[in-house]
mmCIF file of C-alpha atoms and ligand atoms in Angstrom:
data_model
loop_
_atom_site.group_PDB
_atom_site.id
_atom_site.type_symbol
_atom_site.label_atom_id
_atom_site.label_comp_id
_atom_site.label_asym_id
_atom_site.label_seq_id
_atom_site.Cartn_x
_atom_site.Cartn_y
_atom_site.Cartn_z
ATOM 1 C CA MET A 1183 -4.698 -9.671 38.317
ATOM 2 C CA ALA A 1184 -6.862 -12.353 39.977
ATOM 3 C CA ASP A 1185 -7.559 -15.684 38.299
ATOM 4 C CA THR A 1186 -10.973 -17.201 37.556
ATOM 5 C CA ALA A 1187 -11.760 -20.702 38.811
ATOM 6 C CA LEU A 1188 -10.357 -22.102 35.553
ATOM 7 C CA GLY A 1189 -7.161 -20.108 35.665
ATOM 8 C CA ILE A 1190 -8.279 -17.511 33.113
ATOM 9 C CA PRO A 1191 -6.909 -14.107 34.118
ATOM 10 C CA ASP A 1192 -9.653 -11.839 35.435
ATOM 11 C CA HIS A 1193 -9.510 -9.235 32.716
ATOM 12 C CA HIS A 1194 -11.830 -7.798 30.184
ATOM 13 C CA TYR A 1195 -13.279 -10.454 27.961
ATOM 14 C CA ARG A 1196 -15.037 -9.879 24.640
ATOM 15 C CA GLU A 1197 -17.625 -12.145 23.077
ATOM 16 C CA GLY A 1198 -20.039 -11.000 20.369
ATOM 17 C CA SER A 1199 -20.946 -7.405 21.254
ATOM 18 C CA ALA A 1200 -20.243 -7.940 24.945
ATOM 19 C CA SER A 1201 -17.212 -6.634 26.732
ATOM 20 C CA LEU A 1202 -17.167 -7.503 30.410
ATOM 21 C CA THR A 1203 -15.215 -8.433 33.508
ATOM 22 C CA LEU A 1204 -15.179 -12.131 34.281
ATOM 23 C CA GLY A 1205 -14.613 -11.807 38.006
ATOM 24 C CA SER A 1206 -13.135 -14.652 39.996
ATOM 25 C CA GLY A 1207 -15.872 -17.265 39.557
ATOM 26 C CA PHE A 1208 -16.553 -19.986 37.023
ATOM 27 C CA PHE A 1209 -16.296 -19.088 33.360
ATOM 28 C CA ARG A 1210 -15.602 -21.209 30.287
ATOM 29 C CA PRO A 1211 -14.798 -19.505 26.946
ATOM 30 C CA ASP A 1212 -15.415 -22.910 25.297
ATOM 31 C CA SER A 1213 -19.118 -22.722 26.149
ATOM 32 C CA ARG A 1214 -19.562 -19.976 23.573
ATOM 33 C CA PRO A 1215 -21.762 -22.105 21.239
ATOM 34 C CA SER A 1216 -24.350 -22.438 24.003
ATOM 35 C CA ARG A 1217 -24.312 -18.672 24.581
ATOM 36 C CA ASP A 1218 -24.558 -17.966 20.840
ATOM 37 C CA CYS A 1219 -27.568 -20.321 20.643
ATOM 38 C CA SER A 1220 -29.128 -18.629 23.661
ATOM 39 C CA VAL A 1221 -28.842 -15.228 21.928
ATOM 40 C CA LEU A 1222 -30.197 -16.636 18.667
ATOM 41 C CA LEU A 1223 -33.230 -18.131 20.399
ATOM 42 C CA ALA A 1224 -33.833 -14.890 22.299
ATOM 43 C CA ARG A 1225 -33.667 -12.954 19.012
ATOM 44 C CA HIS A 1226 -36.025 -15.418 17.380
ATOM 45 C CA GLN A 1227 -38.530 -15.066 20.218
ATOM 46 C CA GLN A 1228 -38.279 -11.300 20.231
ATOM 47 C CA GLN A 1229 -38.824 -11.092 16.456
ATOM 48 C CA ASN A 1230 -41.912 -13.301 16.593
ATOM 49 C CA ALA A 1231 -43.590 -12.068 19.777
ATOM 50 C CA GLU A 1232 -45.889 -9.175 20.441
ATOM 51 C CA GLY A 1233 -45.889 -7.268 23.710
ATOM 52 C CA GLN A 1234 -43.581 -7.418 26.694
ATOM 53 C CA LEU A 1235 -41.034 -10.179 27.229
ATOM 54 C CA ARG A 1236 -39.340 -11.287 30.438
ATOM 55 C CA TRP A 1237 -36.085 -13.283 30.291
ATOM 56 C CA LEU A 1238 -34.295 -15.005 33.176
ATOM 57 C CA ASP A 1239 -30.616 -15.967 33.340
ATOM 58 C CA LEU A 1240 -30.946 -18.125 36.438
ATOM 59 C CA MET A 1241 -27.323 -19.156 37.097
ATOM 60 C CA ALA A 1242 -25.583 -16.267 35.453
ATOM 61 C CA GLY A 1243 -21.955 -16.464 36.635
ATOM 62 C CA CYS A 1244 -20.461 -13.176 35.399
ATOM 63 C CA GLY A 1245 -23.739 -12.275 33.612
ATOM 64 C CA ILE A 1246 -22.533 -12.803 30.060
ATOM 65 C CA ARG A 1247 -25.783 -14.353 28.789
ATOM 66 C CA GLY A 1248 -27.974 -11.551 30.133
ATOM 67 C CA LEU A 1249 -25.524 -8.984 28.800
ATOM 68 C CA ARG A 1250 -25.480 -10.539 25.338
ATOM 69 C CA TRP A 1251 -29.296 -10.800 25.300
ATOM 70 C CA GLY A 1252 -29.508 -7.113 26.183
ATOM 71 C CA LEU A 1253 -26.983 -6.031 23.552
ATOM 72 C CA GLU A 1254 -27.633 -8.487 20.725
ATOM 73 C CA ALA A 1255 -31.166 -9.862 21.005
ATOM 74 C CA VAL A 1256 -33.121 -6.615 21.307
ATOM 75 C CA PRO A 1257 -31.958 -4.307 18.528
ATOM 76 C CA ALA A 1258 -34.912 -1.903 18.893
ATOM 77 C CA ARG A 1259 -37.402 -0.999 21.638
ATOM 78 C CA ALA A 1260 -35.240 -2.208 24.493
ATOM 79 C CA GLU A 1261 -38.012 -1.332 26.968
ATOM 80 C CA ARG A 1262 -40.183 -4.227 25.783
ATOM 81 C CA VAL A 1263 -37.773 -6.715 27.396
ATOM 82 C CA GLU A 1264 -37.252 -7.081 31.133
ATOM 83 C CA LEU A 1265 -34.107 -8.952 32.148
ATOM 84 C CA TRP A 1266 -33.743 -10.935 35.360
ATOM 85 C CA VAL A 1267 -30.196 -12.055 36.120
ATOM 86 C CA ASN A 1268 -29.324 -14.192 39.123
ATOM 87 C CA ASP A 1269 -26.387 -16.081 40.536
ATOM 88 C CA GLY A 1270 -26.496 -17.886 43.885
ATOM 89 C CA ASP A 1271 -22.974 -16.806 44.820
ATOM 90 C CA PRO A 1272 -23.167 -13.396 46.572
ATOM 91 C CA ASP A 1273 -19.524 -12.703 45.628
ATOM 92 C CA ARG A 1274 -20.721 -12.438 42.007
ATOM 93 C CA LEU A 1275 -23.050 -9.513 42.749
ATOM 94 C CA PRO A 1276 -20.592 -6.601 42.243
ATOM 95 C CA CYS A 1277 -19.376 -8.156 38.975
ATOM 96 C CA LEU A 1278 -22.975 -8.653 37.740
ATOM 97 C CA GLU A 1279 -23.940 -5.113 38.697
ATOM 98 C CA SER A 1280 -20.968 -3.602 36.939
ATOM 99 C CA ASN A 1281 -21.242 -5.763 33.788
ATOM 100 C CA LEU A 1282 -24.955 -5.128 33.317
ATOM 101 C CA SER A 1283 -25.052 -1.462 34.337
ATOM 102 C CA GLY A 1284 -25.047 -0.020 30.804
ATOM 103 C CA LEU A 1285 -27.998 -1.981 29.394
ATOM 104 C CA PRO A 1286 -30.900 0.136 28.150
ATOM 105 C CA MET A 1287 -33.690 -2.122 29.482
ATOM 106 C CA PRO A 1288 -34.851 -2.779 33.056
ATOM 107 C CA VAL A 1289 -32.500 -5.329 34.675
ATOM 108 C CA ARG A 1290 -33.210 -7.063 38.009
ATOM 109 C CA ILE A 1291 -30.061 -8.540 39.496
ATOM 110 C CA SER A 1292 -30.128 -10.926 42.455
ATOM 111 C CA SER A 1293 -27.905 -13.365 44.283
ATOM 112 C CA GLN A 1294 -30.283 -15.992 45.562
ATOM 113 C CA ALA A 1295 -30.537 -19.743 45.293
ATOM 114 C CA ALA A 1296 -32.344 -20.564 42.041
ATOM 115 C CA GLU A 1297 -35.009 -22.344 44.102
ATOM 116 C CA VAL A 1298 -35.813 -19.043 45.873
ATOM 117 C CA VAL A 1299 -35.982 -17.014 42.638
ATOM 118 C CA LEU A 1300 -38.378 -19.565 41.136
ATOM 119 C CA ALA A 1301 -40.517 -19.914 44.282
ATOM 120 C CA GLN A 1302 -40.866 -16.124 44.507
ATOM 121 C CA ALA A 1303 -41.801 -15.934 40.830
ATOM 122 C CA TYR A 1304 -44.458 -18.595 41.355
ATOM 123 C CA LEU A 1305 -45.879 -16.886 44.457
ATOM 124 C CA GLU A 1306 -45.968 -13.505 42.772
ATOM 125 C CA GLY A 1307 -47.422 -14.866 39.500
ATOM 126 C CA ARG A 1308 -44.384 -13.831 37.479
ATOM 127 C CA PHE A 1309 -43.797 -15.859 34.322
ATOM 128 C CA PHE A 1310 -40.757 -15.826 32.071
ATOM 129 C CA ASP A 1311 -40.722 -16.138 28.298
ATOM 130 C CA LEU A 1312 -37.172 -17.463 28.261
ATOM 131 C CA ILE A 1313 -35.155 -19.151 31.007
ATOM 132 C CA ASP A 1314 -31.511 -20.119 30.646
ATOM 133 C CA LEU A 1315 -30.500 -22.630 33.314
ATOM 134 C CA ASP A 1316 -26.767 -23.184 32.981
ATOM 135 C CA ALA A 1317 -26.340 -25.477 35.944
ATOM 136 C CA PHE A 1318 -23.505 -27.448 37.461
ATOM 137 C CA GLY A 1319 -24.283 -31.165 37.827
ATOM 138 C CA ALA A 1320 -27.756 -32.572 37.200
ATOM 139 C CA PRO A 1321 -30.548 -29.954 37.127
ATOM 140 C CA GLY A 1322 -33.418 -32.441 37.650
ATOM 141 C CA ALA A 1323 -34.626 -31.022 40.969
ATOM 142 C CA LEU A 1324 -35.113 -27.584 39.385
ATOM 143 C CA ILE A 1325 -37.052 -28.735 36.331
ATOM 144 C CA GLN A 1326 -40.511 -28.677 37.920
ATOM 145 C CA PRO A 1327 -40.167 -25.153 39.450
ATOM 146 C CA VAL A 1328 -38.562 -23.870 36.224
ATOM 147 C CA LEU A 1329 -41.453 -25.166 34.125
ATOM 148 C CA GLN A 1330 -43.931 -23.638 36.565
ATOM 149 C CA ALA A 1331 -42.279 -20.233 36.076
ATOM 150 C CA LEU A 1332 -42.194 -20.525 32.266
ATOM 151 C CA ARG A 1333 -44.919 -18.897 30.213
ATOM 152 C CA PHE A 1334 -46.911 -21.096 27.784
ATOM 153 C CA GLU A 1335 -44.850 -21.483 24.597
ATOM 154 C CA GLY A 1336 -41.834 -20.177 26.552
ATOM 155 C CA LEU A 1337 -38.284 -21.310 25.819
ATOM 156 C CA LEU A 1338 -35.975 -23.155 28.192
ATOM 157 C CA LEU A 1339 -32.264 -23.745 27.726
ATOM 158 C CA LEU A 1340 -31.130 -26.425 30.117
ATOM 159 C CA ALA A 1341 -27.580 -27.637 30.734
ATOM 160 C CA SER A 1342 -26.395 -30.651 32.670
ATOM 161 C CA THR A 1343 -22.789 -31.494 33.439
ATOM 162 C CA ASP A 1344 -23.698 -34.893 34.859
ATOM 163 C CA GLY A 1345 -22.286 -37.162 32.174
ATOM 164 C CA ARG A 1346 -21.843 -40.324 34.236
ATOM 165 C CA SER A 1347 -25.462 -41.143 35.034
ATOM 166 C CA PRO A 1348 -27.094 -40.681 31.608
ATOM 167 C CA THR A 1349 -24.260 -42.436 29.731
ATOM 168 C CA GLY A 1350 -24.569 -45.625 31.765
ATOM 169 C CA HIS A 1351 -21.420 -45.161 33.859
ATOM 170 C CA ASP A 1352 -23.375 -44.686 37.085
ATOM 171 C CA ARG A 1353 -26.469 -46.823 36.772
ATOM 172 C CA ALA A 1354 -27.644 -46.250 40.331
ATOM 173 C CA GLY A 1355 -27.156 -42.502 39.805
ATOM 174 C CA ALA A 1356 -29.345 -42.671 36.677
ATOM 175 C CA VAL A 1357 -32.140 -44.328 38.630
ATOM 176 C CA ARG A 1358 -31.872 -41.614 41.284
ATOM 177 C CA SER A 1359 -31.546 -38.535 39.056
ATOM 178 C CA LEU A 1360 -33.495 -39.590 35.958
ATOM 179 C CA GLY A 1361 -35.769 -42.375 37.189
ATOM 180 C CA ALA A 1362 -34.426 -44.414 34.272
ATOM 181 C CA ALA A 1363 -32.124 -47.247 33.281
ATOM 182 C CA ALA A 1364 -29.031 -45.961 31.466
ATOM 183 C CA ARG A 1365 -26.705 -48.391 29.708
ATOM 184 C CA VAL A 1366 -23.402 -47.810 27.954
ATOM 185 C CA HIS A 1367 -23.983 -47.133 24.240
ATOM 186 C CA PRO A 1368 -21.672 -45.855 21.468
ATOM 187 C CA ALA A 1369 -24.005 -42.872 20.892
ATOM 188 C CA SER A 1370 -23.473 -41.905 24.534
ATOM 189 C CA TRP A 1371 -23.909 -38.119 24.146
ATOM 190 C CA GLU A 1372 -27.132 -38.616 22.243
ATOM 191 C CA LEU A 1373 -28.511 -40.962 24.885
ATOM 192 C CA ALA A 1374 -27.612 -38.437 27.591
ATOM 193 C CA LEU A 1375 -29.600 -35.774 25.703
ATOM 194 C CA ARG A 1376 -32.507 -38.175 25.230
ATOM 195 C CA HIS A 1377 -32.541 -38.959 28.956
ATOM 196 C CA GLN A 1378 -32.598 -35.232 29.737
ATOM 197 C CA LEU A 1379 -35.488 -34.675 27.319
ATOM 198 C CA GLY A 1380 -37.348 -37.702 28.693
ATOM 199 C CA LEU A 1381 -37.156 -36.245 32.176
ATOM 200 C CA LEU A 1382 -38.261 -32.823 30.926
ATOM 201 C CA ALA A 1383 -41.176 -34.318 28.992
ATOM 202 C CA ARG A 1384 -42.447 -36.258 31.992
ATOM 203 C CA GLN A 1385 -42.247 -33.142 34.179
ATOM 204 C CA ALA A 1386 -43.995 -30.999 31.556
ATOM 205 C CA TRP A 1387 -46.721 -33.601 31.006
ATOM 206 C CA MET A 1388 -47.409 -33.748 34.760
ATOM 207 C CA LEU A 1389 -48.329 -30.075 34.446
ATOM 208 C CA GLY A 1390 -50.506 -30.774 31.406
ATOM 209 C CA ARG A 1391 -47.973 -29.067 29.120
ATOM 210 C CA GLY A 1392 -46.253 -30.332 25.976
ATOM 211 C CA LEU A 1393 -42.581 -30.417 25.074
ATOM 212 C CA GLN A 1394 -40.974 -29.544 21.759
ATOM 213 C CA PRO A 1395 -37.189 -29.913 21.459
ATOM 214 C CA LEU A 1396 -35.682 -27.138 19.328
ATOM 215 C CA LEU A 1397 -32.001 -28.019 19.442
ATOM 216 C CA CYS A 1398 -29.806 -30.399 21.440
ATOM 217 C CA PHE A 1399 -26.041 -30.733 21.480
ATOM 218 C CA SER A 1400 -23.016 -31.670 23.521
ATOM 219 C CA GLU A 1401 -19.265 -31.670 23.346
ATOM 220 C CA GLY A 1402 -19.155 -34.645 25.717
ATOM 221 C CA ARG A 1403 -18.845 -32.664 28.943
ATOM 222 C CA THR A 1404 -22.038 -30.588 29.088
ATOM 223 C CA PHE A 1405 -25.359 -31.764 27.702
ATOM 224 C CA ARG A 1406 -27.537 -28.926 26.440
ATOM 225 C CA VAL A 1407 -31.149 -28.949 25.357
ATOM 226 C CA GLY A 1408 -33.240 -26.037 24.078
ATOM 227 C CA VAL A 1409 -36.984 -26.698 24.228
ATOM 228 C CA ARG A 1410 -40.319 -24.950 23.889
ATOM 229 C CA MET A 1411 -42.929 -25.694 26.553
ATOM 230 C CA ARG A 1412 -46.203 -26.006 24.665
ATOM 231 C CA ARG A 1413 -49.461 -25.022 26.290
ATOM 232 C CA HIS A 1414 -50.898 -28.431 25.334
ATOM 233 C CA LEU A 1415 -49.441 -31.803 24.394
ATOM 234 C CA GLN A 1416 -49.446 -32.533 20.656
ATOM 235 C CA PRO A 1417 -51.603 -35.535 19.646
ATOM 236 C CA GLY A 1418 -49.650 -38.736 20.320
ATOM 237 C CA GLU A 1419 -46.853 -36.895 22.129
ATOM 238 C CA GLU A 1420 -46.724 -39.653 24.758
ATOM 239 C CA HIS A 1421 -45.415 -41.950 21.987
ATOM 240 C CA ARG A 1422 -42.173 -40.005 22.158
ATOM 241 C CA LEU A 1423 -41.199 -41.646 25.423
ATOM 242 C CA GLY A 1424 -39.725 -45.087 25.008
ATOM 243 C CA LEU A 1425 -36.941 -47.568 25.527
ATOM 244 C CA LEU A 1426 -33.910 -48.240 23.409
ATOM 245 C CA ALA A 1427 -32.304 -51.668 23.493
ATOM 246 C CA ARG A 1428 -28.890 -52.621 22.119
ATOM 247 C CA CYS A 1429 -27.660 -56.179 21.769
ATOM 248 C CA ASP A 1430 -24.454 -56.570 23.742
ATOM 249 C CA ALA A 1431 -23.165 -59.159 21.258
ATOM 250 C CA CYS A 1432 -24.033 -57.996 17.726
ATOM 251 C CA GLY A 1433 -24.877 -54.290 18.300
ATOM 252 C CA SER A 1434 -28.446 -54.513 16.897
ATOM 253 C CA GLN A 1435 -30.787 -51.854 18.196
ATOM 254 C CA VAL A 1436 -34.539 -51.867 18.802
ATOM 255 C CA VAL A 1437 -36.776 -49.033 19.998
ATOM 256 C CA GLN A 1438 -40.124 -49.482 21.724
ATOM 257 C CA ILE A 1439 -42.733 -46.900 22.651
ATOM 258 C CA LEU A 1440 -43.232 -47.075 26.427
ATOM 259 C CA ARG A 1441 -47.012 -46.980 26.108
ATOM 260 C CA ASN A 1442 -46.977 -50.060 23.849
ATOM 261 C CA LEU A 1443 -44.207 -51.961 25.616
ATOM 262 C CA SER A 1444 -44.563 -55.646 24.804
ATOM 263 C CA GLY A 1445 -41.384 -57.497 25.733
ATOM 264 C CA TRP A 1446 -38.303 -57.844 23.572
ATOM 265 C CA PRO A 1447 -37.903 -60.126 20.558
ATOM 266 C CA ALA A 1448 -34.948 -62.513 20.531
ATOM 267 C CA CYS A 1449 -32.006 -60.840 18.795
ATOM 268 C CA ARG A 1450 -31.032 -62.364 15.460
ATOM 269 C CA CYS A 1451 -27.424 -62.762 16.616
ATOM 270 C CA ALA A 1452 -25.449 -65.388 14.750
ATOM 271 C CA SER A 1453 -24.382 -66.858 18.098
ATOM 272 C CA GLY A 1454 -27.763 -66.441 19.731
ATOM 273 C CA ALA A 1455 -25.812 -65.285 22.778
ATOM 274 C CA GLY A 1456 -26.827 -61.623 22.691
ATOM 275 C CA ARG A 1457 -28.705 -59.946 25.508
ATOM 276 C CA TRP A 1458 -30.476 -56.607 25.277
ATOM 277 C CA SER A 1459 -29.071 -53.693 27.275
ATOM 278 C CA VAL A 1460 -32.142 -51.531 27.708
ATOM 279 C CA SER A 1461 -32.019 -47.755 28.321
ATOM 280 C CA GLY A 1462 -35.009 -45.676 29.257
ATOM 281 C CA PRO A 1463 -37.577 -44.402 29.575
ATOM 282 C CA LEU A 1464 -36.073 -41.706 27.380
ATOM 283 C CA TRP A 1465 -37.165 -39.358 24.602
ATOM 284 C CA ILE A 1466 -37.357 -41.231 21.283
ATOM 285 C CA GLY A 1467 -38.788 -38.307 19.268
ATOM 286 C CA PRO A 1468 -36.886 -35.707 17.242
ATOM 287 C CA LEU A 1469 -34.026 -33.841 18.920
ATOM 288 C CA GLN A 1470 -34.344 -30.726 16.754
ATOM 289 C CA ASP A 1471 -37.048 -28.606 15.199
ATOM 290 C CA PRO A 1472 -35.934 -28.084 11.577
ATOM 291 C CA GLN A 1473 -38.225 -25.045 11.148
ATOM 292 C CA THR A 1474 -36.745 -23.231 14.136
ATOM 293 C CA LEU A 1475 -33.197 -24.110 13.099
ATOM 294 C CA ALA A 1476 -33.822 -22.844 9.573
ATOM 295 C CA ALA A 1477 -35.221 -19.596 11.014
ATOM 296 C CA LEU A 1478 -32.201 -19.166 13.298
ATOM 297 C CA ARG A 1479 -29.856 -19.713 10.357
ATOM 298 C CA ARG A 1480 -31.747 -17.124 8.261
ATOM 299 C CA ASP A 1481 -31.261 -14.411 10.892
ATOM 300 C CA PRO A 1482 -29.466 -11.523 9.103
ATOM 301 C CA TRP A 1483 -27.553 -10.856 12.326
ATOM 302 C CA LEU A 1484 -25.406 -13.897 11.495
ATOM 303 C CA ARG A 1485 -23.864 -11.897 8.650
ATOM 304 C CA GLU A 1486 -22.342 -9.432 11.125
ATOM 305 C CA PRO A 1487 -18.658 -10.233 11.668
ATOM 306 C CA GLY A 1488 -18.094 -12.060 14.965
ATOM 307 C CA ALA A 1489 -21.812 -12.372 15.806
ATOM 308 C CA ILE A 1490 -21.367 -16.079 16.516
ATOM 309 C CA SER A 1491 -18.207 -18.178 16.500
ATOM 310 C CA ASN A 1492 -17.177 -20.439 13.624
ATOM 311 C CA GLN A 1493 -17.705 -23.357 15.962
ATOM 312 C CA THR A 1494 -21.341 -22.319 16.516
ATOM 313 C CA GLN A 1495 -21.780 -21.849 12.768
ATOM 314 C CA ARG A 1496 -20.613 -25.421 12.152
ATOM 315 C CA LEU A 1497 -22.797 -26.718 14.990
ATOM 316 C CA LEU A 1498 -25.922 -25.095 13.502
ATOM 317 C CA GLU A 1499 -25.122 -26.497 10.053
ATOM 318 C CA ARG A 1500 -24.748 -29.994 11.531
ATOM 319 C CA LEU A 1501 -27.969 -29.741 13.521
ATOM 320 C CA GLU A 1502 -29.968 -28.402 10.597
ATOM 321 C CA ALA A 1503 -28.858 -31.363 8.484
ATOM 322 C CA ASP A 1504 -30.011 -33.828 11.157
ATOM 323 C CA PRO A 1505 -33.595 -33.800 12.475
ATOM 324 C CA GLY A 1506 -32.485 -36.020 15.360
ATOM 325 C CA SER A 1507 -34.921 -38.773 14.406
ATOM 326 C CA PRO A 1508 -35.063 -41.799 14.224
ATOM 327 C CA ALA A 1509 -33.427 -42.511 17.561
ATOM 328 C CA THR A 1510 -31.145 -45.319 16.353
ATOM 329 C CA VAL A 1511 -27.569 -44.251 15.598
ATOM 330 C CA TRP A 1512 -24.477 -46.275 14.654
ATOM 331 C CA PRO A 1513 -20.810 -45.228 14.549
ATOM 332 C CA THR A 1514 -19.383 -46.031 11.107
ATOM 333 C CA ASP A 1515 -16.274 -47.381 12.889
ATOM 334 C CA GLU A 1516 -18.420 -50.002 14.610
ATOM 335 C CA LEU A 1517 -20.086 -50.985 11.320
ATOM 336 C CA ALA A 1518 -16.684 -51.340 9.625
ATOM 337 C CA ARG A 1519 -15.371 -53.445 12.481
ATOM 338 C CA ARG A 1520 -18.391 -55.754 12.365
ATOM 339 C CA VAL A 1521 -18.106 -56.160 8.581
ATOM 340 C CA GLY A 1522 -14.407 -56.867 8.983
ATOM 341 C CA ILE A 1523 -13.179 -54.095 6.707
ATOM 342 C CA GLY A 1524 -10.179 -51.941 7.532
ATOM 343 C CA GLY A 1525 -11.631 -48.429 7.703
ATOM 344 C CA PRO A 1526 -15.224 -47.186 7.668
ATOM 345 C CA PRO A 1527 -16.786 -46.013 4.388
ATOM 346 C CA PRO A 1528 -17.174 -42.227 4.113
ATOM 347 C CA LEU A 1529 -20.292 -41.265 6.081
ATOM 348 C CA ASN A 1530 -21.856 -39.328 3.188
ATOM 349 C CA GLN A 1531 -21.529 -42.303 0.863
ATOM 350 C CA LEU A 1532 -23.160 -44.532 3.432
ATOM 351 C CA VAL A 1533 -26.012 -42.025 3.918
ATOM 352 C CA THR A 1534 -26.623 -42.006 0.149
ATOM 353 C CA ALA A 1535 -26.524 -45.805 -0.088
ATOM 354 C CA VAL A 1536 -28.955 -46.246 2.828
ATOM 355 C CA ARG A 1537 -31.370 -43.696 1.335
ATOM 356 C CA ARG A 1538 -31.192 -45.441 -2.048
ATOM 357 C CA ALA A 1539 -32.125 -48.661 -0.276
ATOM 358 C CA GLY A 1540 -35.347 -46.931 0.865
ATOM 359 C CA PHE A 1541 -34.529 -45.957 4.450
ATOM 360 C CA GLN A 1542 -34.106 -42.692 6.306
ATOM 361 C CA ALA A 1543 -30.466 -41.734 6.839
ATOM 362 C CA TYR A 1544 -28.611 -38.657 8.146
ATOM 363 C CA PRO A 1545 -25.152 -37.927 9.472
ATOM 364 C CA SER A 1546 -25.702 -37.480 13.213
ATOM 365 C CA GLY A 1547 -25.420 -33.812 14.203
ATOM 366 C CA VAL A 1548 -24.734 -34.855 17.789
ATOM 367 C CA MET A 1549 -21.652 -37.072 17.464
ATOM 368 C CA ALA A 1550 -19.197 -37.059 14.573
ATOM 369 C CA GLY A 1551 -18.847 -40.199 12.451
ATOM 370 C CA GLN A 1552 -22.269 -41.617 13.351
ATOM 371 C CA LEU A 1553 -25.136 -42.602 11.080
ATOM 372 C CA ARG A 1554 -28.757 -42.023 12.070
ATOM 373 C CA THR A 1555 -31.105 -44.412 10.318
ATOM 374 C CA ASP A 1556 -34.135 -46.669 10.596
ATOM 375 C CA ALA A 1557 -32.375 -49.399 8.578
ATOM 376 C CA ASP A 1558 -31.559 -52.427 10.697
ATOM 377 C CA LEU A 1559 -28.070 -53.719 11.320
ATOM 378 C CA THR A 1560 -28.232 -56.498 8.713
ATOM 379 C CA VAL A 1561 -28.989 -53.924 5.982
ATOM 380 C CA LEU A 1562 -26.276 -51.581 7.248
ATOM 381 C CA LEU A 1563 -23.620 -54.281 7.280
ATOM 382 C CA ARG A 1564 -24.553 -55.380 3.734
ATOM 383 C CA LEU A 1565 -24.425 -51.794 2.429
ATOM 384 C CA CYS A 1566 -21.099 -51.191 4.174
ATOM 385 C CA ALA A 1567 -19.649 -54.348 2.637
ATOM 386 C CA ASP A 1568 -20.979 -53.329 -0.833
ATOM 387 C CA LEU A 1569 -19.413 -49.856 -0.530
ATOM 388 C CA CYS A 1570 -16.159 -51.379 0.546
ATOM 389 C CA SER A 1571 -16.042 -53.817 -2.384
ATOM 390 C CA GLU A 1572 -16.974 -51.001 -4.838
ATOM 391 C CA GLY A 1573 -14.049 -49.006 -3.472
ATOM 392 C CA THR A 1574 -11.493 -51.811 -3.976
HETATM 393 C C1 SAM B 1992 -21.943 -23.004 34.852
HETATM 394 S S1 SAM B 1992 -21.869 -21.562 35.853
HETATM 395 C C2 SAM B 1992 -22.674 -20.342 34.912
HETATM 396 C C3 SAM B 1992 -21.892 -19.858 33.742
HETATM 397 C C4 SAM B 1992 -22.563 -18.782 32.926
HETATM 398 N N1 SAM B 1992 -23.951 -19.062 32.651
HETATM 399 C C5 SAM B 1992 -21.788 -18.563 31.626
HETATM 400 O O1 SAM B 1992 -22.335 -18.740 30.521
HETATM 401 O O2 SAM B 1992 -20.609 -18.223 31.731
HETATM 402 C C6 SAM B 1992 -23.037 -21.942 37.087
HETATM 403 C C7 SAM B 1992 -23.302 -20.815 38.071
HETATM 404 O O3 SAM B 1992 -24.392 -21.220 38.888
HETATM 405 C C8 SAM B 1992 -24.240 -20.721 40.182
HETATM 406 N N2 SAM B 1992 -25.045 -21.602 41.041
HETATM 407 C C9 SAM B 1992 -24.767 -22.871 41.397
HETATM 408 N N3 SAM B 1992 -25.812 -23.389 42.098
HETATM 409 C C10 SAM B 1992 -26.742 -22.405 42.164
HETATM 410 C C11 SAM B 1992 -28.061 -22.350 42.732
HETATM 411 N N4 SAM B 1992 -28.608 -23.367 43.379
HETATM 412 N N5 SAM B 1992 -28.756 -21.194 42.579
HETATM 413 C C12 SAM B 1992 -28.233 -20.138 41.902
HETATM 414 N N6 SAM B 1992 -26.995 -20.148 41.351
HETATM 415 C C13 SAM B 1992 -26.273 -21.272 41.473
HETATM 416 C C14 SAM B 1992 -22.755 -20.740 40.429
HETATM 417 O O4 SAM B 1992 -22.391 -19.717 41.371
HETATM 418 C C15 SAM B 1992 -22.183 -20.491 39.025
HETATM 419 O O5 SAM B 1992 -21.803 -19.153 38.853
HETATM 420 ZN ZN1 ZN B 1993 -27.592 -59.590 18.786
#
């Protein structure tokens, strides 16, 4: 029995309705939430679209996403969906062909560089309704050709495993791959997602298209965004690109819209010694679309045993409870430390207190133990201190 790149024995693997051979290439069982979300979005598109659909799994590995789309996202009239499944590694071809051979719809399997698949699609006027780009590293160079091969209102699932640049640990790398300043921030996964969306938005806008994030998440290693490419920009969409500054002394945060950039106010640090660490341009708009998430969660397929994993179920619940806006997020640990109390107040209590004080507040769906709010740090520290004294 051969081993996959991650040491998983090359045997039959089951996930959802799919049963397949993993082959000897890259495969991560832990990425199941991203595959479950891919199937859910494909189902959602299929249920709401008329006519033919064309879906592309561009870096397919063993072909599990295409296989699950074919088995789980098209319950009736399989012929209305055409699947395109590609992996650049020619050694994957026999595995792809065998795994996808039983699907009832037309399936085009190839082993070409993604750049070639997309260039051919462009030359031949072939557009896709859904593209899943599950890349290694930073996918920036493929964004423009991917968007050019996506149909208006089409869906794109984009993964990046480059965590160092967008989290501020490789600042030169961030300038190169994102065209942006990236600074270390406690909400590091969220900033990485916002950088990815900022890059996507700028590329979509260059084509005259709009960008609507549907869902964004990470487990700290891979940063995943699911977006809809709109035919036109929404009014004021350019206001969703901006800069986020964090005081390196007191932790205060300020957001500015790029279009209206007007310098930074002095931070109200007690010491006056704080300097702003500025990240951006990045996406400062919502990370999720609550309507789409609610529709995904209403899908009756979710009631079938094993349709999605428990982990995916919890992820969707977290994302639905957090619209991903405003863009300012604080770890409760940091707030507790700055107030000088032992442990942080329970996040739900803090959310309630901040809402009562007249501000927006949500538990972050992106990183555990973080509060999303438009209240400023002074208010947050006072509310934290009040909660702490109520509890003693
Ligand atoms: C993260 S893995 C895909 C995993 C798969 N989507 C899954 O859910 O299990 C990335 C795949 O992309 C392929 N790949 C890497 N660079 C590529 C390129 N430029 N064009 C096409 N495929 C590429 C690799 O061979 C690898 O199988
Ligand atoms: Zn400060």
